[in-house]
Coordinates of C-alpha atoms and ligand atoms in Angstrom, one line a residue:
M1 CA -3.7 17.5 15.5
A2 CA -3.2 15.6 18.9
T3 CA -0.8 14.0 21.0
V4 CA -1.0 10.0 21.2
V5 CA 0.9 7.9 23.3
D6 CA 0.9 4.8 21.5
H7 CA 1.1 1.1 23.4
V8 CA 4.4 0.8 24.4
G9 CA 4.3 4.3 25.8
V10 CA 6.2 6.8 22.7
G11 CA 4.2 9.8 22.5
H12 CA 3.1 10.8 18.3
L13 CA 1.3 14.2 17.0
V14 CA -1.3 12.8 15.1
V15 CA -1.9 14.8 12.5
T16 CA -5.0 15.2 10.3
R17 CA -5.7 17.8 8.6
H18 CA -5.2 17.9 5.1
S19 CA -3.5 21.3 3.9
L20 CA -1.3 20.4 7.4
V21 CA -0.5 16.9 6.6
R22 CA 0.4 18.7 3.5
Q23 CA 2.8 20.9 4.5
V24 CA 4.5 18.1 6.6
L25 CA 4.9 15.8 3.1
A26 CA 5.9 19.0 1.4
D27 CA 9.0 19.6 3.5
P28 CA 11.1 17.1 4.2
A29 CA 13.7 19.4 5.3
T30 CA 11.9 19.7 8.3
F31 CA 9.7 16.7 8.5
R32 CA 12.4 14.1 7.5
P33 CA 11.5 10.2 6.3
D34 CA 13.7 8.6 8.4
N35 CA 11.1 7.1 10.6
A36 CA 8.9 6.0 7.9
L37 CA 10.0 1.8 8.5
D38 CA 10.5 1.8 11.7
A39 CA 9.2 -0.6 14.3
V40 CA 6.1 0.6 15.7
T41 CA 6.6 -2.4 18.7
P42 CA 10.1 -2.0 19.6
L43 CA 12.4 -5.0 18.6
P44 CA 13.5 -7.1 21.7
V45 CA 16.5 -8.9 21.4
A46 CA 15.5 -12.2 20.8
A47 CA 13.5 -10.8 17.4
L48 CA 16.8 -8.6 16.0
R49 CA 18.7 -11.6 16.8
V50 CA 17.0 -13.9 14.8
L51 CA 17.2 -11.3 12.0
A52 CA 20.8 -10.5 12.1
G53 CA 21.3 -14.1 12.0
H54 CA 20.1 -13.7 8.4
R55 CA 21.7 -10.2 7.8
F56 CA 18.9 -8.3 7.9
R57 CA 19.5 -4.8 7.1
L58 CA 17.8 -1.9 5.9
P59 CA 19.5 1.2 5.4
P60 CA 17.4 4.2 3.8
T61 CA 16.8 3.7 0.3
L62 CA 13.0 4.7 -0.8
A63 CA 10.3 5.3 1.3
N64 CA 13.1 6.2 4.5
N65 CA 16.1 8.0 2.6
G66 CA 15.9 11.7 3.2
G67 CA 19.7 11.7 2.3
A68 CA 21.4 12.3 -1.0
S69 CA 21.2 9.0 -2.6
H70 CA 17.1 9.0 -2.6
P71 CA 16.3 11.0 -6.0
E72 CA 19.1 8.4 -8.0
I73 CA 17.3 5.5 -6.6
R74 CA 13.8 6.5 -6.5
G75 CA 14.6 7.3 -10.0
I76 CA 16.2 4.5 -11.4
V77 CA 13.0 2.4 -9.5
A78 CA 10.9 5.3 -11.5
D79 CA 12.0 4.7 -14.7
A80 CA 11.7 1.5 -14.3
L81 CA 7.5 1.5 -13.5
H82 CA 7.4 4.9 -16.7
P83 CA 3.4 5.6 -17.6
T84 CA 4.1 4.7 -21.0
R85 CA 5.8 0.9 -19.5
V86 CA 2.4 0.4 -17.6
A87 CA -0.1 2.0 -19.7
A88 CA 1.9 -1.1 -22.1
Q89 CA 0.3 -4.4 -19.4
R90 CA -3.2 -3.3 -20.0
P91 CA -3.4 -5.5 -22.4
W92 CA -2.9 -7.8 -20.8
L93 CA -4.0 -7.8 -17.3
T94 CA -7.6 -6.9 -18.7
G95 CA -7.0 -10.2 -19.9
L96 CA -5.5 -11.9 -17.2
V97 CA -8.8 -10.4 -15.5
R98 CA -11.4 -10.7 -17.5
E99 CA -10.0 -14.3 -17.7
R100 CA -10.9 -14.6 -13.5
V101 CA -14.2 -12.3 -13.9
A102 CA -15.5 -15.0 -15.8
R103 CA -14.8 -17.9 -14.3
L104 CA -15.7 -16.4 -10.3
R105 CA -18.9 -15.7 -12.6
A106 CA -19.8 -19.0 -13.4
T107 CA -18.7 -19.9 -9.7
L108 CA -21.1 -17.7 -8.2
D109 CA -23.8 -19.1 -11.0
A110 CA -23.2 -22.5 -9.3
G111 CA -24.2 -21.4 -7.1
V112 CA -21.0 -21.3 -4.6
P113 CA -19.7 -18.4 -2.9
V114 CA -16.2 -16.8 -3.8
D115 CA -13.7 -14.9 -2.4
L116 CA -12.2 -11.9 -4.4
Y117 CA -9.4 -11.3 -1.9
A118 CA -7.7 -14.9 -2.2
D119 CA -9.2 -15.4 -5.6
L120 CA -8.1 -12.8 -7.8
A121 CA -7.1 -9.5 -5.7
A122 CA -3.9 -11.1 -4.2
D123 CA -1.9 -11.6 -6.6
L124 CA -2.4 -9.4 -9.6
P125 CA -0.5 -6.6 -8.9
L126 CA 2.4 -9.6 -8.0
L127 CA 2.3 -10.7 -11.0
V128 CA 1.8 -6.9 -12.7
L129 CA 4.6 -6.2 -10.7
A130 CA 6.6 -8.6 -12.4
R131 CA 6.6 -8.4 -16.0
L132 CA 8.3 -4.4 -15.0
V133 CA 11.1 -5.2 -12.6
E134 CA 12.7 -8.3 -12.6
L135 CA 11.6 -10.5 -9.4
P136 CA 13.1 -13.4 -7.9
D137 CA 12.4 -16.2 -9.0
A138 CA 10.2 -17.1 -5.1
P139 CA 6.2 -18.3 -5.8
V140 CA 3.3 -16.4 -5.6
G141 CA 2.5 -17.2 -2.2
A142 CA 5.6 -16.7 -0.2
V143 CA 5.7 -13.2 -1.6
K144 CA 2.8 -12.6 0.0
E145 CA 3.7 -14.4 3.1
F146 CA 7.0 -12.1 3.8
A147 CA 5.5 -9.5 2.4
R148 CA 2.1 -9.5 5.4
A149 CA 4.2 -10.4 7.4
A150 CA 7.3 -7.6 7.3
L151 CA 4.0 -5.3 7.1
E152 CA 2.8 -6.7 11.1
L153 CA 6.5 -7.0 11.8
F154 CA 7.0 -3.0 11.1
W155 CA 3.2 -1.8 11.5
A156 CA 1.4 -3.6 14.0
P157 CA 1.1 -3.9 17.6
L158 CA 3.5 -7.0 18.7
D159 CA 4.4 -9.2 21.5
E160 CA 7.7 -11.0 22.0
P161 CA 6.6 -14.6 20.5
R162 CA 5.1 -13.2 17.2
Q163 CA 7.6 -10.9 16.7
R164 CA 10.3 -13.6 16.8
A165 CA 8.2 -15.7 14.3
L166 CA 7.9 -12.2 11.7
A167 CA 11.3 -11.2 12.3
A168 CA 12.3 -15.4 11.0
E169 CA 9.5 -15.3 8.4
V170 CA 11.0 -12.0 7.6
G171 CA 14.6 -12.8 7.8
R172 CA 14.6 -15.2 5.5
F173 CA 13.3 -13.5 2.6
H174 CA 15.8 -11.5 3.2
T175 CA 18.3 -14.3 2.7
V176 CA 16.6 -14.8 -0.3
L177 CA 16.7 -11.4 -2.0
R178 CA 19.7 -11.3 -0.5
G179 CA 20.8 -13.5 -3.2
F180 CA 19.4 -12.2 -5.8
A181 CA 20.2 -8.5 -5.5
A182 CA 24.2 -10.0 -5.8
T183 CA 23.1 -11.7 -9.0
G184 CA 19.3 -10.5 -11.1
G185 CA 18.8 -8.9 -13.7
G186 CA 15.7 -5.9 -13.9
L187 CA 16.1 -3.4 -11.2
A188 CA 18.6 -5.1 -9.1
A189 CA 20.8 -4.8 -12.2
R190 CA 20.3 -1.3 -12.7
L191 CA 20.8 -0.2 -9.3
R192 CA 24.5 -2.6 -9.1
A193 CA 25.6 -0.4 -12.4
A194 CA 24.8 2.3 -10.8
G195 CA 26.9 1.4 -8.0
H196 CA 24.6 1.0 -5.4
S197 CA 25.8 -1.1 -2.4
P198 CA 24.3 -4.9 -2.4
D199 CA 22.0 -3.6 1.0
V200 CA 20.6 -1.1 -1.0
V201 CA 19.4 -3.4 -3.8
V202 CA 18.3 -5.7 -1.1
G203 CA 16.8 -2.7 0.5
A204 CA 14.9 -0.9 -2.6
L205 CA 14.1 -4.3 -3.5
F206 CA 12.5 -5.5 -0.1
F207 CA 10.5 -2.4 0.2
L208 CA 9.2 -2.5 -3.1
L209 CA 7.7 -6.1 -2.9
V210 CA 5.8 -5.3 0.8
A211 CA 5.1 -1.7 -1.1
G212 CA 4.2 -2.9 -4.8
Q213 CA 2.3 -4.7 -4.6
E214 CA 0.7 -5.9 -1.4
T215 CA -0.8 -2.1 -0.7
T216 CA -2.8 -2.7 -4.4
S217 CA -4.1 -5.6 -3.8
Q218 CA -5.4 -4.6 -0.1
F219 CA -6.9 -1.6 -2.3
L220 CA -8.8 -3.7 -4.7
T221 CA -10.0 -5.8 -2.0
L222 CA -11.1 -2.6 0.4
L223 CA -12.9 -0.9 -3.1
L224 CA -14.8 -4.2 -4.3
H225 CA -16.1 -4.6 -1.0
R226 CA -17.5 -0.2 -0.7
L227 CA -18.8 -1.2 -4.5
T228 CA -21.1 -3.8 -2.9
G229 CA -23.3 -1.2 -1.2
E230 CA -22.9 1.2 -3.8
P231 CA -25.6 0.1 -6.2
T232 CA -26.1 3.6 -7.4
V233 CA -22.2 4.0 -8.4
R234 CA -22.7 1.0 -10.3
A235 CA -25.8 2.0 -11.9
G236 CA -23.6 5.0 -13.4
L237 CA -20.7 2.7 -14.3
R238 CA -23.3 0.0 -16.4
A239 CA -24.8 3.2 -17.9
G240 CA -21.4 4.5 -18.7
S241 CA -22.4 8.0 -17.0
V242 CA -20.0 7.3 -14.1
A243 CA -16.3 7.3 -14.9
V244 CA -14.0 4.3 -13.7
A245 CA -10.9 6.8 -12.9
D246 CA -13.7 9.1 -10.7
V247 CA -13.9 5.4 -9.5
V248 CA -10.5 4.7 -8.3
E249 CA -9.8 8.3 -6.8
E250 CA -13.0 8.1 -4.3
G251 CA -12.2 4.6 -3.8
L252 CA -8.7 6.2 -2.7
R253 CA -10.0 9.1 -0.7
L254 CA -12.5 6.9 0.7
E255 CA -10.5 3.9 1.6
P256 CA -6.7 4.1 1.4
P257 CA -4.8 1.1 1.9
I258 CA -2.4 3.4 3.8
V259 CA -4.2 5.0 6.3
T260 CA -1.2 6.9 7.9
W261 CA 2.6 7.6 7.1
R262 CA 4.7 8.6 9.9
R263 CA 7.7 11.9 9.4
V264 CA 10.1 12.7 12.0
A265 CA 10.8 16.6 13.1
A266 CA 14.4 17.0 12.5
V267 CA 14.8 21.0 14.1
D268 CA 12.1 22.2 15.8
A269 CA 9.3 23.8 14.2
T270 CA 5.7 24.8 14.3
L271 CA 2.6 22.9 12.9
G272 CA -0.5 25.0 12.8
G273 CA 0.0 27.0 15.8
T274 CA 1.3 24.1 17.4
A275 CA 5.4 23.6 18.8
V276 CA 6.6 20.9 17.7
P277 CA 10.2 19.7 19.0
A278 CA 13.0 18.0 17.4
G279 CA 12.3 14.5 17.5
T280 CA 8.7 14.5 17.7
S281 CA 7.0 11.5 15.6
V282 CA 4.5 12.3 13.5
V283 CA 2.1 10.7 12.2
L284 CA 0.0 11.5 9.4
W285 CA -3.4 10.1 8.9
L286 CA -3.9 10.0 5.1
A287 CA -7.0 8.7 5.8
R288 CA -8.9 10.9 7.8
A289 CA -7.2 13.8 5.1
G290 CA -9.5 12.7 2.3
R291 CA -12.4 13.2 4.1
D292 CA -11.6 16.5 5.3
P293 CA -14.4 18.8 4.7
E294 CA -12.6 22.0 3.8
V295 CA -11.8 19.9 0.4
V296 CA -14.4 17.6 -0.3
P297 CA -18.5 18.8 0.3
A298 CA -19.4 14.6 0.8
P299 CA -16.9 13.7 2.3
D300 CA -17.8 10.6 3.7
E301 CA -19.7 9.7 0.3
F302 CA -18.9 8.3 -2.3
R303 CA -19.9 11.0 -5.3
P304 CA -17.8 10.0 -8.1
G305 CA -16.0 12.9 -9.4
Q306 CA -17.2 15.4 -6.6
R307 CA -15.5 18.8 -6.3
G308 CA -11.9 17.6 -4.3
S309 CA -12.1 14.0 -5.2
R310 CA -9.0 13.6 -6.3
R311 CA -7.0 15.6 -3.4
H312 CA -6.7 12.8 -1.2
L313 CA -3.3 12.1 -0.6
A314 CA -3.3 8.3 -0.5
F315 CA -0.2 8.7 -2.1
G316 CA 1.8 10.8 0.2
A317 CA 2.7 13.8 -1.8
G318 CA 6.5 15.9 -2.2
A319 CA 10.0 13.8 -2.7
H320 CA 8.9 11.3 -1.2
R321 CA 4.8 10.7 -3.3
C322 CA 4.9 7.2 -4.1
V323 CA 5.9 6.0 -7.8
G324 CA 3.8 3.6 -8.3
A325 CA 0.7 5.7 -8.0
Q326 CA 0.0 5.5 -12.0
L327 CA 0.5 1.7 -11.6
A328 CA -2.0 1.6 -8.6
R329 CA -4.5 3.1 -10.7
L330 CA -4.8 1.2 -13.8
E331 CA -4.6 -1.9 -11.6
A332 CA -7.5 -0.4 -10.5
A333 CA -9.0 0.8 -13.4
V334 CA -8.8 -2.3 -14.9
V335 CA -10.3 -3.9 -11.9
V336 CA -13.8 -1.7 -11.7
A337 CA -13.9 -2.0 -15.3
E338 CA -14.1 -5.3 -15.8
A339 CA -15.0 -7.1 -11.7
T340 CA -17.7 -4.5 -10.5
P341 CA -20.5 -6.4 -12.8
L342 CA -19.8 -9.5 -11.2
L343 CA -21.2 -7.2 -7.6
D344 CA -25.0 -6.8 -8.8
G345 CA -26.5 -9.6 -7.2
V346 CA -24.7 -10.6 -4.9
R347 CA -24.4 -10.8 -1.0
V348 CA -21.8 -9.9 1.2
V349 CA -21.0 -13.6 3.0
R350 CA -18.1 -12.6 4.9
P351 CA -16.5 -8.2 5.0
P352 CA -12.5 -8.2 4.6
W353 CA -11.2 -8.3 8.6
C354 CA -8.2 -5.8 8.9
P355 CA -6.0 -7.0 11.7
D356 CA -4.9 -3.9 13.9
N357 CA -2.4 -2.0 12.0
L358 CA -1.2 1.6 12.9
T359 CA -0.5 1.4 8.8
F360 CA -1.8 -0.7 7.0
R361 CA -6.0 -2.5 6.8
M362 CA -4.4 -5.8 5.4
P363 CA -7.8 -7.5 4.9
D364 CA -7.5 -11.1 4.8
A365 CA -11.0 -12.0 2.7
F366 CA -14.1 -10.3 0.6
V367 CA -16.6 -13.1 -0.3
V368 CA -19.3 -13.2 -1.9
A369 CA -22.3 -15.1 -2.9
R370 CA -25.5 -15.0 -5.3
R371 CA -28.1 -13.8 -2.8
Ligands
HEM401 C1 -3.0 2.1 -3.8 C2 -1.8 1.5 -4.3 C3 -0.8 2.0 -3.0 C4 -0.6 3.4 -2.3 C5 -1.8 3.7 -1.7 C6 0.5 3.4 -2.1 C7 0.9 4.5 -0.9 C8 2.1 5.1 -0.9 C9 2.8 6.6 0.2 C10 1.3 6.6 1.5 C11 3.7 6.4 0.3 C12 5.0 7.0 0.9 C13 4.3 8.8 0.3 C14 5.5 9.7 0.8 O1 6.2 9.5 1.8 O2 4.6 11.0 0.6 C15 4.1 5.3 -1.3 C16 5.3 5.3 -1.0 C17 6.1 4.7 -2.2 N1 5.1 3.2 -3.0 FE1 3.1 3.1 -3.1 N2 1.2 3.0 -3.0 C18 0.5 2.3 -4.0 C19 1.1 1.5 -4.4 C20 2.5 1.3 -5.2 C21 2.6 0.9 -5.7 C22 2.6 -0.4 -7.0 C23 4.6 0.6 -6.2 C24 5.0 -0.4 -7.0 C25 5.0 -1.0 -8.0 C26 4.7 1.7 -4.8 C27 5.7 1.5 -5.2 C28 6.5 2.7 -3.6 C29 7.0 3.4 -3.6 C30 8.8 2.8 -4.3 C31 7.4 4.4 -2.4 C32 8.7 5.1 -2.3 C33 9.1 6.6 -3.4 C34 9.7 7.0 -2.1 O3 10.7 7.5 -1.1 O4 10.7 8.0 -3.3 N3 3.3 1.8 -4.6 N4 3.4 4.6 -1.6

């Protein structure tokens, strides 16, 4: 653990050890989730005005909700993402990925580079999510832009002009969501029927559209990139001696798309023998916790199935543990099974570049070509 002062002079207690990260996540009464969506760079009045112009509000709904309404809202979302509903998507998703992989293979065979982020991973999670949870009828590109703008606005170090531009983008989409929350079917209708206010319905949709698709696109991209440098793992997959599910777990451990997640100390507390005063921002370094040598024998090596591989905290833990974990795992399993063979005999033309961000990796592209 160490106290780290950020770019605006705010101190955070950064926690890396697996056991301590777990301890914090398992104790939401002491370490509340209220700050989960707070802007890392405080929003200036000009950006707040832009958001207010769109009637933007993010009340506690899911990840930032330490209150009494959380279990019920979570339950409604969890029903929509029930493991049986998720599993039912597998045949359709496999067909779609297979078709894309065939197209990408033909392109590579013709000597043309392909972008495995843009041409494979970027929109898949959104397409699946749209089948599980009715979503506003917005074009995929607009949702991706909004989601990436939100991740930047709330989790990146930014200057004021950029904050204003991002606030405009996020605010515009929030207006679309507000309309959908009032009339839309599926999840929005169920939340309304349970008596939740329009703000809560918008807040839940807002979070799902970001957390439920952007994270997984990022993970798929990072995992495929990692696998280009792991020929032994690819050979094991080909031979059937390495299980796809184990590759996904080792990927989540080593390449989690969400690097950190925050909590705030609700009372004066102690963590690993250190005093943590009430109000302290606690940054849980999930990615480091996955590489704790006390949990995995070869922390930096990609060894599917190694002891402790599945004990990563990529999905968090406790009352707020990711509700989409099953879905993310299914999507990754299908992509690993169908797309890994594409990586044989390719060279990386452009590795993913990830911008400065406290929490999200946000790779921008991943271009490969035939060797
Ligand atoms: C690889 C992909 C994903 C990763 C790494 C990930 C990770 C996380 C993490 C770290 C949290 C916070 C957990 C905590 O506070 O303990 C979270 C919460 C959440 N995630 Fe995910 N997530 C992924 C994909 C998804 C998907 C596909 C969905 C839905 C379609 C989703 C929906 C949610 C929701 C609704 C929450 C809030 C849960 C609550 O507060 O009760 N996530 N996720």
